[in-house]
Short mmCIF file of C-alpha atoms in Angstrom, two decimals:
data_model
loop_
_atom_site.label_atom_id
_atom_site.label_comp_id
_atom_site.label_asym_id
_atom_site.label_seq_id
_atom_site.Cartn_x
_atom_site.Cartn_y
_atom_site.Cartn_z
CA UNK A 1 -19.12 166.24 104.19
CA UNK A 2 -21.89 163.94 105.36
CA UNK A 3 -23.63 165.60 108.28
CA UNK A 4 -26.41 165.15 110.81
CA UNK A 5 -27.57 168.07 112.95
CA UNK A 6 -29.96 167.57 115.84
CA UNK A 7 -32.19 170.23 117.35
CA UNK A 8 -35.18 170.61 119.64
CA UNK A 9 -33.70 169.72 122.99
CA UNK A 10 -34.29 171.71 126.14
CA UNK A 11 -35.56 171.64 129.70
CA UNK A 12 -39.03 170.18 130.15
CA UNK A 13 -41.16 169.21 133.14
CA UNK A 14 -41.99 165.57 133.85
CA UNK A 15 -45.05 164.42 131.95
CA UNK A 16 -44.63 166.98 129.18
CA UNK A 17 -43.66 166.46 125.54
CA UNK A 18 -40.80 167.44 123.26
CA UNK A 19 -40.01 166.83 119.60
CA UNK A 20 -36.46 166.39 118.39
CA UNK A 21 -35.36 166.88 114.80
CA UNK A 22 -32.31 165.70 112.91
CA UNK A 23 -31.42 167.33 109.60
CA UNK A 24 -29.32 165.32 107.18
CA UNK A 25 -27.09 166.66 104.45
CA UNK A 26 -24.70 165.47 101.74
CA UNK A 27 -26.00 161.94 101.48
CA UNK A 28 -29.08 160.24 100.06
CA UNK A 29 -31.16 160.32 103.23
CA UNK A 30 -34.00 158.28 101.77
CA UNK A 31 -31.67 155.29 101.24
CA UNK A 32 -30.70 154.78 104.87
CA UNK A 33 -32.25 153.53 108.07
CA UNK A 34 -31.90 156.00 110.92
CA UNK A 35 -31.60 155.63 114.68
CA UNK A 36 -31.83 157.65 117.86
CA UNK A 37 -29.28 156.81 120.56
CA UNK A 38 -29.07 158.57 123.91
CA UNK A 39 -26.46 159.06 126.59
CA UNK A 40 -27.34 160.13 130.11
CA UNK A 41 -24.82 162.52 131.70
CA UNK A 42 -21.65 160.62 132.58
CA UNK A 43 -23.18 157.32 131.48
CA UNK A 44 -22.98 154.91 128.57
CA UNK A 45 -24.90 154.65 125.32
CA UNK A 46 -28.50 153.47 125.03
CA UNK A 47 -30.23 152.73 121.76
CA UNK A 48 -33.68 154.33 121.58
CA UNK A 49 -35.35 153.68 118.23
CA UNK A 50 -34.85 152.86 114.56
CA UNK A 51 -36.83 153.62 111.42
CA UNK A 52 -36.33 151.95 108.08
CA UNK A 53 -35.21 153.96 105.06
CA UNK A 54 -38.78 154.21 103.74
CA UNK A 55 -40.47 154.63 107.12
CA UNK A 56 -42.36 151.35 106.87
CA UNK A 57 -40.89 149.75 109.97
CA UNK A 58 -40.09 151.21 113.36
CA UNK A 59 -38.71 149.59 116.50
CA UNK A 60 -38.21 150.93 120.01
CA UNK A 61 -36.34 150.20 123.20
CA UNK A 62 -38.63 148.86 125.92
CA UNK A 63 -37.78 151.90 128.05
CA UNK A 64 -39.50 154.27 125.60
CA UNK A 65 -42.08 152.05 123.91
CA UNK A 66 -45.53 153.63 123.96
CA UNK A 67 -44.15 157.08 124.84
CA UNK A 68 -41.75 157.92 122.00
CA UNK A 69 -42.45 157.91 118.26
CA UNK A 70 -39.80 157.96 115.56
CA UNK A 71 -40.67 159.33 112.12
CA UNK A 72 -39.04 160.79 109.05
CA UNK A 73 -39.75 163.10 106.14
CA UNK A 74 -37.55 162.03 103.24
CA UNK A 75 -38.57 165.07 101.19
CA UNK A 76 -37.12 167.27 103.93
CA UNK A 77 -34.22 164.91 104.74
CA UNK A 78 -35.23 165.09 108.37
CA UNK A 79 -35.63 162.54 111.16
CA UNK A 80 -37.86 163.15 114.16
CA UNK A 81 -38.39 161.84 117.67
CA UNK A 82 -41.66 162.74 119.37
CA UNK A 83 -41.23 162.25 123.09
CA UNK A 84 -44.34 162.19 125.29
CA UNK A 85 -44.85 161.55 129.00
CA UNK A 86 -41.25 162.44 129.70
CA UNK A 87 -39.59 161.18 132.86
CA UNK A 88 -36.51 162.25 134.77
CA UNK A 89 -34.73 159.12 133.54
CA UNK A 90 -35.13 160.35 129.94
CA UNK A 91 -32.62 163.11 130.69
CA UNK A 92 -29.80 162.57 128.20
CA UNK A 93 -27.94 163.78 125.15
CA UNK A 94 -29.89 162.48 122.18
CA UNK A 95 -27.95 161.56 119.07
CA UNK A 96 -29.32 160.72 115.67
CA UNK A 97 -27.23 158.21 113.77
CA UNK A 98 -27.20 156.71 110.31
CA UNK A 99 -27.30 152.98 109.75
CA UNK A 100 -24.74 152.05 107.09
CA UNK A 101 -26.96 149.24 105.84
CA UNK A 102 -24.21 146.65 105.94
CA UNK A 103 -25.84 143.24 106.20
CA UNK A 104 -22.90 141.84 108.13
CA UNK A 105 -23.05 144.67 110.66
CA UNK A 106 -26.73 144.40 111.55
CA UNK A 107 -27.93 147.61 113.18
CA UNK A 108 -24.84 149.82 113.33
CA UNK A 109 -24.21 153.54 113.47
CA UNK A 110 -21.67 155.00 111.07
CA UNK A 111 -22.54 158.71 111.03
CA UNK A 112 -23.57 160.58 114.17
CA UNK A 113 -24.76 164.07 114.91
CA UNK A 114 -23.38 166.11 117.79
CA UNK A 115 -26.48 165.52 119.87
CA UNK A 116 -29.18 167.64 121.49
CA UNK A 117 -29.60 167.71 125.27
CA UNK A 118 -32.93 166.90 126.89
CA UNK A 119 -33.35 167.64 130.58
CA UNK A 120 -36.51 166.50 132.34
CA UNK A 121 -36.88 168.32 135.61
CA UNK A 122 -39.49 170.12 137.64
CA UNK B 1 -32.31 141.79 125.91
CA UNK B 2 -28.79 140.54 125.24
CA UNK B 3 -26.35 141.81 127.86
CA UNK B 4 -22.88 142.94 126.86
CA UNK B 5 -20.18 142.92 129.50
CA UNK B 6 -16.96 144.81 128.81
CA UNK B 7 -13.70 144.41 130.65
CA UNK B 8 -11.83 146.14 132.02
CA UNK B 9 -13.97 149.18 132.85
CA UNK B 10 -10.83 151.29 132.82
CA UNK B 11 -7.29 150.83 131.63
CA UNK B 12 -4.05 152.82 131.85
CA UNK B 13 -1.46 152.52 129.12
CA UNK B 14 1.37 154.40 127.47
CA UNK B 15 1.87 155.65 123.92
CA UNK B 16 3.16 152.77 121.84
CA UNK B 17 1.59 150.05 124.00
CA UNK B 18 -0.63 147.27 122.72
CA UNK B 19 -3.95 147.07 124.55
CA UNK B 20 -6.87 144.66 124.48
CA UNK B 21 -10.47 145.28 125.48
CA UNK B 22 -12.89 142.40 125.83
CA UNK B 23 -16.65 142.23 125.40
CA UNK B 24 -18.71 139.17 126.34
CA UNK B 25 -22.25 138.58 125.12
CA UNK B 26 -24.84 136.89 127.35
CA UNK B 27 -25.80 134.60 124.47
CA UNK B 28 -24.65 133.77 120.97
CA UNK B 29 -24.64 136.79 118.66
CA UNK B 30 -22.69 135.26 115.78
CA UNK B 31 -20.44 138.04 114.44
CA UNK B 32 -22.94 140.84 115.06
CA UNK B 33 -20.62 142.96 117.17
CA UNK B 34 -19.49 146.52 116.52
CA UNK B 35 -16.92 148.70 118.31
CA UNK B 36 -17.02 152.47 118.83
CA UNK B 37 -14.61 155.08 120.14
CA UNK B 38 -15.82 158.16 122.00
CA UNK B 39 -13.63 161.07 123.02
CA UNK B 40 -14.88 163.62 125.58
CA UNK B 41 -17.53 165.96 124.22
CA UNK B 42 -17.74 164.14 120.90
CA UNK B 43 -20.10 161.66 119.30
CA UNK B 44 -19.06 158.02 119.09
CA UNK B 45 -17.15 156.84 116.04
CA UNK B 46 -17.58 153.43 114.41
CA UNK B 47 -14.27 151.55 114.37
CA UNK B 48 -15.04 147.90 113.71
CA UNK B 49 -18.18 146.17 112.44
CA UNK B 50 -19.10 142.51 112.13
CA UNK B 51 -16.53 141.66 114.82
CA UNK B 52 -13.44 142.18 112.67
CA UNK B 53 -14.14 144.42 109.67
CA UNK B 54 -12.36 147.77 109.79
CA UNK B 55 -14.58 150.75 109.06
CA UNK B 56 -13.38 152.92 106.20
CA UNK B 57 -10.84 155.51 107.30
CA UNK B 58 -9.99 153.82 110.60
CA UNK B 59 -6.26 153.19 111.13
CA UNK B 60 -5.06 149.62 110.77
CA UNK B 61 -3.68 149.58 114.33
CA UNK B 62 -7.27 148.83 115.36
CA UNK B 63 -8.40 145.24 114.97
CA UNK B 64 -11.18 143.02 116.23
CA UNK B 65 -11.63 139.31 116.77
CA UNK B 66 -14.17 136.79 118.02
CA UNK B 67 -14.07 133.59 119.99
CA UNK B 68 -17.55 132.26 120.63
CA UNK B 69 -19.37 134.90 122.64
CA UNK B 70 -16.14 136.73 123.51
CA UNK B 71 -15.01 139.62 121.36
CA UNK B 72 -11.77 141.55 121.50
CA UNK B 73 -10.71 144.99 120.34
CA UNK B 74 -6.95 145.36 120.04
CA UNK B 75 -5.05 148.59 119.53
CA UNK B 76 -1.46 147.98 118.44
CA UNK B 77 0.87 150.91 119.02
CA UNK B 78 -1.26 153.37 120.98
CA UNK B 79 -1.29 156.92 119.69
CA UNK B 80 -2.17 160.01 121.79
CA UNK B 81 -5.52 160.36 120.00
CA UNK B 82 -6.53 156.81 121.01
CA UNK B 83 -7.08 157.71 124.65
CA UNK B 84 -10.85 157.60 124.80
CA UNK B 85 -13.77 155.46 125.91
CA UNK B 86 -14.57 152.37 123.86
CA UNK B 87 -17.96 150.68 123.58
CA UNK B 88 -19.00 147.39 122.10
CA UNK B 89 -22.51 147.00 120.66
CA UNK B 90 -24.35 143.87 119.62
CA UNK B 91 -26.55 144.02 116.55
CA UNK B 92 -27.90 140.47 116.64
CA UNK B 93 -31.16 141.67 118.18
CA UNK B 94 -32.40 144.95 119.68
CA UNK B 95 -29.12 146.88 119.88
CA UNK B 96 -27.40 146.98 123.25
CA UNK B 97 -24.05 148.44 124.27
CA UNK B 98 -21.42 147.42 126.73
CA UNK B 99 -20.85 149.74 129.66
CA UNK B 100 -17.67 151.18 128.16
CA UNK B 101 -13.93 150.95 128.76
CA UNK B 102 -12.07 154.16 129.54
CA UNK B 103 -8.52 154.10 128.20
CA UNK B 104 -6.30 156.58 130.01
CA UNK B 105 -2.72 157.67 129.68
CA UNK B 106 -0.37 156.11 132.22
#
């Protein structure tokens, strides 16, 4: 079964850094764009970043631009999110999600991990 | 950013009912609108993409439609497993989500 498994979350002080990972299995990881989407406790969904299938293009939400970096290692079938200068408002459950690559759908999310929780607190 | 406004924010219904959730975009997004279902403690699930295309494996009681910048998700014949929170998401530009509609059992 197609699967995404996030890891790397935890409790971190404001201003510090954290790196999230997302391990993919049972699909051709290198053929798909990948996203990070987050959800603050009790709140809705917020798109964070996308990386193209080959890593050549990356885009970010304004709220994280300049602080977060998305990357991937297709040989390891793993997606990353480097988060620097963390703020309290970055506290959320971070999901990685696969883009199905359907032209009609634009950026969509068809496979999701279970998420990894990031808490930014002093 | 394009704003997505969902209504209602919450809704009570009974098993077997037909329910409609609406999402309005702040500007034209063509058909670049996707719908997701999220049950408590779980990741979202893609239901509908491109306004009206049913994602593989999703029951046919779910349907989507578009009228200009207004989009509708309809569930015909509610089942117990359909009680969840539903989100719309535009994919015309930088992705943004609606605020969600919580569907509860009456």
